[in-house]
mmCIF file of the C-alpha atoms, coordinates in Angstrom:
data_MODEL
# 
_entry.id   MODEL 
# 
loop_
_atom_site.group_PDB 
_atom_site.id 
_atom_site.type_symbol 
_atom_site.label_atom_id 
_atom_site.label_alt_id 
_atom_site.label_comp_id 
_atom_site.label_asym_id 
_atom_site.label_entity_id 
_atom_site.label_seq_id 
_atom_site.pdbx_PDB_ins_code 
_atom_site.Cartn_x 
_atom_site.Cartn_y 
_atom_site.Cartn_z 
_atom_site.occupancy 
_atom_site.B_iso_or_equiv 
_atom_site.pdbx_formal_charge 
_atom_site.auth_seq_id 
_atom_site.auth_comp_id 
_atom_site.auth_asym_id 
_atom_site.auth_atom_id 
_atom_site.pdbx_PDB_model_num 
ATOM 1   C CA . UNK A 1 1   ? -25.520 7.294  -6.827  1.00 0.00 ? 1   UNK A CA 1 
ATOM 2   C CA . UNK A 1 2   ? -22.197 5.620  -7.645  1.00 0.00 ? 2   UNK A CA 1 
ATOM 3   C CA . UNK A 1 3   ? -18.711 7.101  -7.397  1.00 0.00 ? 3   UNK A CA 1 
ATOM 4   C CA . UNK A 1 4   ? -18.306 7.298  -11.187 1.00 0.00 ? 4   UNK A CA 1 
ATOM 5   C CA . UNK A 1 5   ? -21.542 9.275  -11.481 1.00 0.00 ? 5   UNK A CA 1 
ATOM 6   C CA . UNK A 1 6   ? -20.293 11.704 -8.844  1.00 0.00 ? 6   UNK A CA 1 
ATOM 7   C CA . UNK A 1 7   ? -16.969 12.176 -10.655 1.00 0.00 ? 7   UNK A CA 1 
ATOM 8   C CA . UNK A 1 8   ? -18.850 12.844 -13.889 1.00 0.00 ? 8   UNK A CA 1 
ATOM 9   C CA . UNK A 1 9   ? -21.124 15.411 -12.254 1.00 0.00 ? 9   UNK A CA 1 
ATOM 10  C CA . UNK A 1 10  ? -18.412 17.336 -10.451 1.00 0.00 ? 10  UNK A CA 1 
ATOM 11  C CA . UNK A 1 11  ? -16.092 17.331 -13.476 1.00 0.00 ? 11  UNK A CA 1 
ATOM 12  C CA . UNK A 1 12  ? -18.907 18.883 -15.486 1.00 0.00 ? 12  UNK A CA 1 
ATOM 13  C CA . UNK A 1 13  ? -19.470 21.509 -12.736 1.00 0.00 ? 13  UNK A CA 1 
ATOM 14  C CA . UNK A 1 14  ? -15.877 22.444 -11.794 1.00 0.00 ? 14  UNK A CA 1 
ATOM 15  C CA . UNK A 1 15  ? -16.577 25.463 -9.588  1.00 0.00 ? 15  UNK A CA 1 
ATOM 16  C CA . UNK A 1 16  ? -16.938 24.409 -5.970  1.00 0.00 ? 16  UNK A CA 1 
ATOM 17  C CA . UNK A 1 17  ? -16.811 25.854 -2.490  1.00 0.00 ? 17  UNK A CA 1 
ATOM 18  C CA . UNK A 1 18  ? -14.091 24.702 -0.141  1.00 0.00 ? 18  UNK A CA 1 
ATOM 19  C CA . UNK A 1 19  ? -14.482 24.840 3.630   1.00 0.00 ? 19  UNK A CA 1 
ATOM 20  C CA . UNK A 1 20  ? -11.363 24.915 5.798   1.00 0.00 ? 20  UNK A CA 1 
ATOM 21  C CA . UNK A 1 21  ? -10.624 25.931 9.366   1.00 0.00 ? 21  UNK A CA 1 
ATOM 22  C CA . UNK A 1 22  ? -8.746  29.036 10.459  1.00 0.00 ? 22  UNK A CA 1 
ATOM 23  C CA . UNK A 1 23  ? -8.161  28.204 14.112  1.00 0.00 ? 23  UNK A CA 1 
ATOM 24  C CA . UNK A 1 24  ? -11.709 27.726 15.390  1.00 0.00 ? 24  UNK A CA 1 
ATOM 25  C CA . UNK A 1 25  ? -13.281 29.823 12.595  1.00 0.00 ? 25  UNK A CA 1 
ATOM 26  C CA . UNK A 1 26  ? -14.636 28.075 9.475   1.00 0.00 ? 26  UNK A CA 1 
ATOM 27  C CA . UNK A 1 27  ? -13.680 29.710 6.153   1.00 0.00 ? 27  UNK A CA 1 
ATOM 28  C CA . UNK A 1 28  ? -15.388 29.050 2.823   1.00 0.00 ? 28  UNK A CA 1 
ATOM 29  C CA . UNK A 1 29  ? -14.376 30.213 -0.635  1.00 0.00 ? 29  UNK A CA 1 
ATOM 30  C CA . UNK A 1 30  ? -15.002 29.383 -4.271  1.00 0.00 ? 30  UNK A CA 1 
ATOM 31  C CA . UNK A 1 31  ? -12.387 27.250 -6.031  1.00 0.00 ? 31  UNK A CA 1 
ATOM 32  C CA . UNK A 1 32  ? -11.811 25.740 -9.470  1.00 0.00 ? 32  UNK A CA 1 
ATOM 33  C CA . UNK A 1 33  ? -11.515 21.969 -9.793  1.00 0.00 ? 33  UNK A CA 1 
ATOM 34  C CA . UNK A 1 34  ? -8.726  20.599 -11.972 1.00 0.00 ? 34  UNK A CA 1 
ATOM 35  C CA . UNK A 1 35  ? -10.143 17.066 -12.153 1.00 0.00 ? 35  UNK A CA 1 
ATOM 36  C CA . UNK A 1 36  ? -11.811 14.328 -10.175 1.00 0.00 ? 36  UNK A CA 1 
ATOM 37  C CA . UNK A 1 37  ? -11.435 10.596 -10.684 1.00 0.00 ? 37  UNK A CA 1 
ATOM 38  C CA . UNK A 1 38  ? -10.608 7.450  -8.729  1.00 0.00 ? 38  UNK A CA 1 
ATOM 39  C CA . UNK A 1 39  ? -7.129  8.900  -8.035  1.00 0.00 ? 39  UNK A CA 1 
ATOM 40  C CA . UNK A 1 40  ? -8.663  11.776 -6.092  1.00 0.00 ? 40  UNK A CA 1 
ATOM 41  C CA . UNK A 1 41  ? -10.107 15.264 -6.397  1.00 0.00 ? 41  UNK A CA 1 
ATOM 42  C CA . UNK A 1 42  ? -7.415  17.655 -7.628  1.00 0.00 ? 42  UNK A CA 1 
ATOM 43  C CA . UNK A 1 43  ? -7.288  21.433 -7.307  1.00 0.00 ? 43  UNK A CA 1 
ATOM 44  C CA . UNK A 1 44  ? -4.603  24.057 -6.784  1.00 0.00 ? 44  UNK A CA 1 
ATOM 45  C CA . UNK A 1 45  ? -3.960  27.359 -5.088  1.00 0.00 ? 45  UNK A CA 1 
ATOM 46  C CA . UNK A 1 46  ? -1.052  29.707 -4.426  1.00 0.00 ? 46  UNK A CA 1 
ATOM 47  C CA . UNK A 1 47  ? 1.324   29.321 -1.489  1.00 0.00 ? 47  UNK A CA 1 
ATOM 48  C CA . UNK A 1 48  ? 0.710   32.975 -0.607  1.00 0.00 ? 48  UNK A CA 1 
ATOM 49  C CA . UNK A 1 49  ? -3.015  32.522 0.021   1.00 0.00 ? 49  UNK A CA 1 
ATOM 50  C CA . UNK A 1 50  ? -4.743  32.101 3.369   1.00 0.00 ? 50  UNK A CA 1 
ATOM 51  C CA . UNK A 1 51  ? -6.419  28.905 2.136   1.00 0.00 ? 51  UNK A CA 1 
ATOM 52  C CA . UNK A 1 52  ? -2.972  27.328 1.640   1.00 0.00 ? 52  UNK A CA 1 
ATOM 53  C CA . UNK A 1 53  ? -1.965  28.178 5.207   1.00 0.00 ? 53  UNK A CA 1 
ATOM 54  C CA . UNK A 1 54  ? -5.272  26.851 6.545   1.00 0.00 ? 54  UNK A CA 1 
ATOM 55  C CA . UNK A 1 55  ? -4.882  23.535 4.692   1.00 0.00 ? 55  UNK A CA 1 
ATOM 56  C CA . UNK A 1 56  ? -1.300  23.144 5.889   1.00 0.00 ? 56  UNK A CA 1 
ATOM 57  C CA . UNK A 1 57  ? -2.441  23.775 9.469   1.00 0.00 ? 57  UNK A CA 1 
ATOM 58  C CA . UNK A 1 58  ? -5.472  21.449 9.260   1.00 0.00 ? 58  UNK A CA 1 
ATOM 59  C CA . UNK A 1 59  ? -5.858  19.315 6.109   1.00 0.00 ? 59  UNK A CA 1 
ATOM 60  C CA . UNK A 1 60  ? -9.424  18.221 6.923   1.00 0.00 ? 60  UNK A CA 1 
ATOM 61  C CA . UNK A 1 61  ? -11.811 19.928 4.518   1.00 0.00 ? 61  UNK A CA 1 
ATOM 62  C CA . UNK A 1 62  ? -15.184 19.777 2.811   1.00 0.00 ? 62  UNK A CA 1 
ATOM 63  C CA . UNK A 1 63  ? -16.016 20.595 -0.799  1.00 0.00 ? 63  UNK A CA 1 
ATOM 64  C CA . UNK A 1 64  ? -19.483 21.525 -2.000  1.00 0.00 ? 64  UNK A CA 1 
ATOM 65  C CA . UNK A 1 65  ? -20.411 21.226 -5.681  1.00 0.00 ? 65  UNK A CA 1 
ATOM 66  C CA . UNK A 1 66  ? -23.683 22.566 -7.106  1.00 0.00 ? 66  UNK A CA 1 
ATOM 67  C CA . UNK A 1 67  ? -24.534 20.311 -10.036 1.00 0.00 ? 67  UNK A CA 1 
ATOM 68  C CA . UNK A 1 68  ? -27.830 21.565 -11.366 1.00 0.00 ? 68  UNK A CA 1 
ATOM 69  C CA . UNK A 1 69  ? -30.437 20.584 -8.793  1.00 0.00 ? 69  UNK A CA 1 
ATOM 70  C CA . UNK A 1 70  ? -28.068 18.141 -7.067  1.00 0.00 ? 70  UNK A CA 1 
ATOM 71  C CA . UNK A 1 71  ? -25.669 19.293 -4.377  1.00 0.00 ? 71  UNK A CA 1 
ATOM 72  C CA . UNK A 1 72  ? -22.650 17.091 -3.677  1.00 0.00 ? 72  UNK A CA 1 
ATOM 73  C CA . UNK A 1 73  ? -20.609 17.527 -0.506  1.00 0.00 ? 73  UNK A CA 1 
ATOM 74  C CA . UNK A 1 74  ? -17.277 15.726 -0.277  1.00 0.00 ? 74  UNK A CA 1 
ATOM 75  C CA . UNK A 1 75  ? -15.406 15.368 3.004   1.00 0.00 ? 75  UNK A CA 1 
ATOM 76  C CA . UNK A 1 76  ? -11.866 14.170 3.498   1.00 0.00 ? 76  UNK A CA 1 
ATOM 77  C CA . UNK A 1 77  ? -8.245  15.016 4.129   1.00 0.00 ? 77  UNK A CA 1 
ATOM 78  C CA . UNK A 1 78  ? -6.239  17.045 1.623   1.00 0.00 ? 78  UNK A CA 1 
ATOM 79  C CA . UNK A 1 79  ? -2.780  15.871 0.617   1.00 0.00 ? 79  UNK A CA 1 
ATOM 80  C CA . UNK A 1 80  ? -0.206  18.144 -0.947  1.00 0.00 ? 80  UNK A CA 1 
ATOM 81  C CA . UNK A 1 81  ? 1.005   16.741 -4.280  1.00 0.00 ? 81  UNK A CA 1 
ATOM 82  C CA . UNK A 1 82  ? 4.427   17.698 -5.663  1.00 0.00 ? 82  UNK A CA 1 
ATOM 83  C CA . UNK A 1 83  ? 4.390   15.346 -8.673  1.00 0.00 ? 83  UNK A CA 1 
ATOM 84  C CA . UNK A 1 84  ? 6.237   17.228 -11.462 1.00 0.00 ? 84  UNK A CA 1 
ATOM 85  C CA . UNK A 1 85  ? 4.138   15.525 -14.181 1.00 0.00 ? 85  UNK A CA 1 
ATOM 86  C CA . UNK A 1 86  ? 0.884   16.686 -12.586 1.00 0.00 ? 86  UNK A CA 1 
ATOM 87  C CA . UNK A 1 87  ? 2.264   20.214 -12.140 1.00 0.00 ? 87  UNK A CA 1 
ATOM 88  C CA . UNK A 1 88  ? 3.237   20.345 -15.834 1.00 0.00 ? 88  UNK A CA 1 
ATOM 89  C CA . UNK A 1 89  ? -0.167  19.003 -16.826 1.00 0.00 ? 89  UNK A CA 1 
ATOM 90  C CA . UNK A 1 90  ? -1.816  21.801 -14.846 1.00 0.00 ? 90  UNK A CA 1 
ATOM 91  C CA . UNK A 1 91  ? 0.484   24.511 -16.231 1.00 0.00 ? 91  UNK A CA 1 
ATOM 92  C CA . UNK A 1 92  ? -0.110  23.282 -19.809 1.00 0.00 ? 92  UNK A CA 1 
ATOM 93  C CA . UNK A 1 93  ? -3.853  22.685 -19.584 1.00 0.00 ? 93  UNK A CA 1 
ATOM 94  C CA . UNK A 1 94  ? -5.895  25.010 -21.839 1.00 0.00 ? 94  UNK A CA 1 
ATOM 95  C CA . UNK A 1 95  ? -8.119  26.005 -18.899 1.00 0.00 ? 95  UNK A CA 1 
ATOM 96  C CA . UNK A 1 96  ? -5.079  27.085 -16.854 1.00 0.00 ? 96  UNK A CA 1 
ATOM 97  C CA . UNK A 1 97  ? -3.389  29.521 -19.252 1.00 0.00 ? 97  UNK A CA 1 
ATOM 98  C CA . UNK A 1 98  ? -3.509  32.141 -16.485 1.00 0.00 ? 98  UNK A CA 1 
ATOM 99  C CA . UNK A 1 99  ? -0.890  30.110 -14.554 1.00 0.00 ? 99  UNK A CA 1 
ATOM 100 C CA . UNK A 1 100 ? 1.652   30.200 -17.369 1.00 0.00 ? 100 UNK A CA 1 
ATOM 101 C CA . UNK A 1 101 ? 2.744   33.697 -16.283 1.00 0.00 ? 101 UNK A CA 1 
ATOM 102 C CA . UNK A 1 102 ? 3.958   32.242 -12.971 1.00 0.00 ? 102 UNK A CA 1 
ATOM 103 C CA . UNK A 1 103 ? 6.094   29.748 -14.826 1.00 0.00 ? 103 UNK A CA 1 
ATOM 104 C CA . UNK A 1 104 ? 7.402   32.368 -17.265 1.00 0.00 ? 104 UNK A CA 1 
ATOM 105 C CA . UNK A 1 105 ? 8.387   34.657 -14.365 1.00 0.00 ? 105 UNK A CA 1 
ATOM 106 C CA . UNK A 1 106 ? 10.158  31.809 -12.561 1.00 0.00 ? 106 UNK A CA 1 
ATOM 107 C CA . UNK A 1 107 ? 7.710   31.816 -9.666  1.00 0.00 ? 107 UNK A CA 1 
ATOM 108 C CA . UNK A 1 108 ? 6.077   28.480 -10.486 1.00 0.00 ? 108 UNK A CA 1 
ATOM 109 C CA . UNK A 1 109 ? 6.724   27.447 -6.856  1.00 0.00 ? 109 UNK A CA 1 
ATOM 110 C CA . UNK A 1 110 ? 3.637   29.492 -6.009  1.00 0.00 ? 110 UNK A CA 1 
ATOM 111 C CA . UNK A 1 111 ? 1.523   26.685 -7.463  1.00 0.00 ? 111 UNK A CA 1 
ATOM 112 C CA . UNK A 1 112 ? 0.436   24.305 -4.726  1.00 0.00 ? 112 UNK A CA 1 
ATOM 113 C CA . UNK A 1 113 ? -1.503  21.219 -5.768  1.00 0.00 ? 113 UNK A CA 1 
ATOM 114 C CA . UNK A 1 114 ? -3.812  19.344 -3.419  1.00 0.00 ? 114 UNK A CA 1 
ATOM 115 C CA . UNK A 1 115 ? -5.626  16.037 -3.770  1.00 0.00 ? 115 UNK A CA 1 
ATOM 116 C CA . UNK A 1 116 ? -8.451  14.723 -1.640  1.00 0.00 ? 116 UNK A CA 1 
ATOM 117 C CA . UNK A 1 117 ? -8.336  10.922 -1.586  1.00 0.00 ? 117 UNK A CA 1 
ATOM 118 C CA . UNK A 1 118 ? -10.329 8.246  0.212   1.00 0.00 ? 118 UNK A CA 1 
ATOM 119 C CA . UNK A 1 119 ? -13.135 10.715 0.772   1.00 0.00 ? 119 UNK A CA 1 
ATOM 120 C CA . UNK A 1 120 ? -16.858 10.409 1.301   1.00 0.00 ? 120 UNK A CA 1 
ATOM 121 C CA . UNK A 1 121 ? -19.580 12.160 -0.637  1.00 0.00 ? 121 UNK A CA 1 
ATOM 122 C CA . UNK A 1 122 ? -23.196 12.858 0.205   1.00 0.00 ? 122 UNK A CA 1 
ATOM 123 C CA . UNK A 1 123 ? -25.799 14.125 -2.215  1.00 0.00 ? 123 UNK A CA 1 
ATOM 124 C CA . UNK A 1 124 ? -28.739 16.403 -1.607  1.00 0.00 ? 124 UNK A CA 1 
ATOM 125 C CA . UNK A 1 125 ? -31.783 17.381 -3.648  1.00 0.00 ? 125 UNK A CA 1 
ATOM 126 C CA . UNK A 1 126 ? -35.081 18.989 -2.714  1.00 0.00 ? 126 UNK A CA 1 
ATOM 127 C CA . UNK A 1 127 ? -36.687 15.560 -3.069  1.00 0.00 ? 127 UNK A CA 1 
ATOM 128 C CA . UNK A 1 128 ? -34.238 14.024 -0.561  1.00 0.00 ? 128 UNK A CA 1 
ATOM 129 C CA . UNK A 1 129 ? -34.108 17.051 1.733   1.00 0.00 ? 129 UNK A CA 1 
ATOM 130 C CA . UNK A 1 130 ? -35.105 15.164 4.890   1.00 0.00 ? 130 UNK A CA 1 
ATOM 131 C CA . UNK A 1 131 ? -33.701 11.735 4.012   1.00 0.00 ? 131 UNK A CA 1 
ATOM 132 C CA . UNK A 1 132 ? -30.873 10.218 6.002   1.00 0.00 ? 132 UNK A CA 1 
ATOM 133 C CA . UNK A 1 133 ? -27.489 10.942 4.384   1.00 0.00 ? 133 UNK A CA 1 
ATOM 134 C CA . UNK A 1 134 ? -25.841 7.864  2.859   1.00 0.00 ? 134 UNK A CA 1 
ATOM 135 C CA . UNK A 1 135 ? -22.102 8.511  2.391   1.00 0.00 ? 135 UNK A CA 1 
ATOM 136 C CA . UNK A 1 136 ? -20.568 7.238  -0.850  1.00 0.00 ? 136 UNK A CA 1 
ATOM 137 C CA . UNK A 1 137 ? -16.911 6.201  -0.816  1.00 0.00 ? 137 UNK A CA 1 
ATOM 138 C CA . UNK A 1 138 ? -14.834 7.950  -3.461  1.00 0.00 ? 138 UNK A CA 1 
# 
Protein backbone atom coordinates (compact mmCIF):
# COMPACT_ATOMS: atom_id res chain seq x y z
CA UNK A 1 0.00 0.00 0.00
CA UNK A 2 1.26 3.49 -0.85
CA UNK A 3 1.15 6.61 1.32
CA UNK A 4 -1.55 8.25 -0.82
CA UNK A 5 -3.78 5.19 -0.43
CA UNK A 6 -3.33 5.35 3.34
CA UNK A 7 -4.23 9.05 3.43
CA UNK A 8 -7.34 8.33 1.38
CA UNK A 9 -8.42 5.50 3.67
CA UNK A 10 -7.91 7.34 6.94
CA UNK A 11 -9.54 10.53 5.65
CA UNK A 12 -12.59 8.47 4.76
CA UNK A 13 -12.58 6.87 8.25
CA UNK A 14 -11.81 9.89 10.49
CA UNK A 15 -12.47 8.32 13.89
CA UNK A 16 -9.29 6.83 15.31
CA UNK A 17 -7.81 5.71 18.59
CA UNK A 18 -4.81 7.54 19.96
CA UNK A 19 -2.34 5.90 22.33
CA UNK A 20 -0.23 8.11 24.59
CA UNK A 21 1.73 7.55 27.77
CA UNK A 22 0.77 8.78 31.23
CA UNK A 23 4.02 8.16 33.08
CA UNK A 24 4.50 4.42 32.59
CA UNK A 25 0.79 3.76 31.93
CA UNK A 26 -0.49 3.62 28.33
CA UNK A 27 -3.73 5.54 27.69
CA UNK A 28 -5.97 5.09 24.65
CA UNK A 29 -8.98 7.13 23.59
CA UNK A 30 -11.09 7.81 20.52
CA UNK A 31 -10.32 10.97 18.56
CA UNK A 32 -11.58 12.75 15.44
CA UNK A 33 -9.17 13.35 12.57
CA UNK A 34 -9.18 16.78 10.95
CA UNK A 35 -7.19 15.70 7.88
CA UNK A 36 -4.28 13.62 6.68
CA UNK A 37 -2.02 14.36 3.74
CA UNK A 38 1.67 14.66 2.90
CA UNK A 39 1.90 17.61 5.33
CA UNK A 40 0.97 15.36 8.24
CA UNK A 41 -1.92 13.91 10.20
CA UNK A 42 -3.85 16.72 11.89
CA UNK A 43 -6.18 16.52 14.88
CA UNK A 44 -7.04 18.73 17.84
CA UNK A 45 -7.98 18.58 21.49
CA UNK A 46 -8.51 20.96 24.39
CA UNK A 47 -5.69 22.24 26.60
CA UNK A 48 -7.69 21.16 29.65
CA UNK A 49 -7.72 17.47 28.72
CA UNK A 50 -5.45 14.75 30.06
CA UNK A 51 -4.48 13.76 26.51
CA UNK A 52 -3.03 17.26 25.97
CA UNK A 53 -0.91 16.97 29.11
CA UNK A 54 0.25 13.48 28.10
CA UNK A 55 1.29 14.65 24.62
CA UNK A 56 3.15 17.64 26.04
CA UNK A 57 4.99 15.34 28.46
CA UNK A 58 5.79 12.69 25.82
CA UNK A 59 4.96 13.50 22.17
CA UNK A 60 5.53 9.93 20.94
CA UNK A 61 2.19 8.39 20.03
CA UNK A 62 0.39 5.80 17.94
CA UNK A 63 -2.87 6.18 16.04
CA UNK A 64 -5.07 3.27 15.03
CA UNK A 65 -7.64 3.64 12.24
CA UNK A 66 -10.23 0.97 11.45
CA UNK A 67 -10.92 1.27 7.73
CA UNK A 68 -13.40 -1.45 6.92
CA UNK A 69 -11.47 -4.71 7.13
CA UNK A 70 -8.10 -2.92 7.07
CA UNK A 71 -6.50 -1.63 10.25
CA UNK A 72 -3.88 1.10 9.89
CA UNK A 73 -1.53 1.93 12.76
CA UNK A 74 0.55 5.09 12.48
CA UNK A 75 3.49 5.77 14.79
CA UNK A 76 5.39 9.01 15.17
CA UNK A 77 6.01 12.15 17.15
CA UNK A 78 3.29 14.77 17.59
CA UNK A 79 4.11 18.42 17.03
CA UNK A 80 2.00 21.24 18.38
CA UNK A 81 0.87 23.57 15.58
CA UNK A 82 -0.04 27.20 16.33
CA UNK A 83 -0.55 28.30 12.70
CA UNK A 84 -3.40 30.87 12.81
CA UNK A 85 -4.58 29.90 9.30
CA UNK A 86 -4.93 26.24 10.28
CA UNK A 87 -6.74 27.19 13.50
CA UNK A 88 -9.22 29.34 11.53
CA UNK A 89 -9.71 26.54 9.01
CA UNK A 90 -10.57 24.17 11.86
CA UNK A 91 -12.91 26.65 13.58
CA UNK A 92 -14.70 27.35 10.27
CA UNK A 93 -14.92 23.79 8.97
CA UNK A 94 -18.51 22.49 8.70
CA UNK A 95 -17.59 19.36 10.68
CA UNK A 96 -16.26 21.48 13.57
CA UNK A 97 -19.25 23.73 14.29
CA UNK A 98 -19.13 22.55 17.91
CA UNK A 99 -15.84 24.48 18.35
CA UNK A 100 -17.35 27.81 17.32
CA UNK A 101 -18.74 28.28 20.84
CA UNK A 102 -15.18 28.39 22.19
CA UNK A 103 -14.33 31.16 19.78
CA UNK A 104 -17.55 33.06 20.50
CA UNK A 105 -16.88 32.89 24.26
CA UNK A 106 -13.30 34.11 23.80
CA UNK A 107 -11.79 30.84 24.97
CA UNK A 108 -10.43 29.76 21.59
CA UNK A 109 -7.04 29.22 23.29
CA UNK A 110 -8.49 25.91 24.49
CA UNK A 111 -8.03 24.57 20.96
CA UNK A 112 -4.72 22.76 20.66
CA UNK A 113 -3.75 21.46 17.24
CA UNK A 114 -1.31 18.61 16.74
CA UNK A 115 0.33 17.20 13.62
CA UNK A 116 2.13 13.91 13.25
CA UNK A 117 4.78 14.21 10.54
CA UNK A 118 7.45 11.88 9.19
CA UNK A 119 5.57 8.92 10.59
CA UNK A 120 5.38 5.25 9.71
CA UNK A 121 2.26 3.24 9.04
CA UNK A 122 1.61 -0.48 9.11
CA UNK A 123 -1.49 -2.19 7.81
CA UNK A 124 -3.23 -5.28 9.07
CA UNK A 125 -5.96 -7.52 7.68
CA UNK A 126 -7.09 -11.02 8.56
CA UNK A 127 -5.34 -12.22 5.41
CA UNK A 128 -2.02 -10.67 6.52
CA UNK A 129 -2.45 -11.49 10.21
CA UNK A 130 0.84 -13.38 10.56
CA UNK A 131 2.86 -11.57 7.88
CA UNK A 132 5.88 -9.49 8.79
CA UNK A 133 4.95 -5.81 9.20
CA UNK A 134 6.33 -3.57 6.43
CA UNK A 135 6.34 0.06 7.61
CA UNK A 136 5.26 2.66 5.05
CA UNK A 137 6.75 6.15 5.29
CA UNK A 138 4.14 8.89 5.46
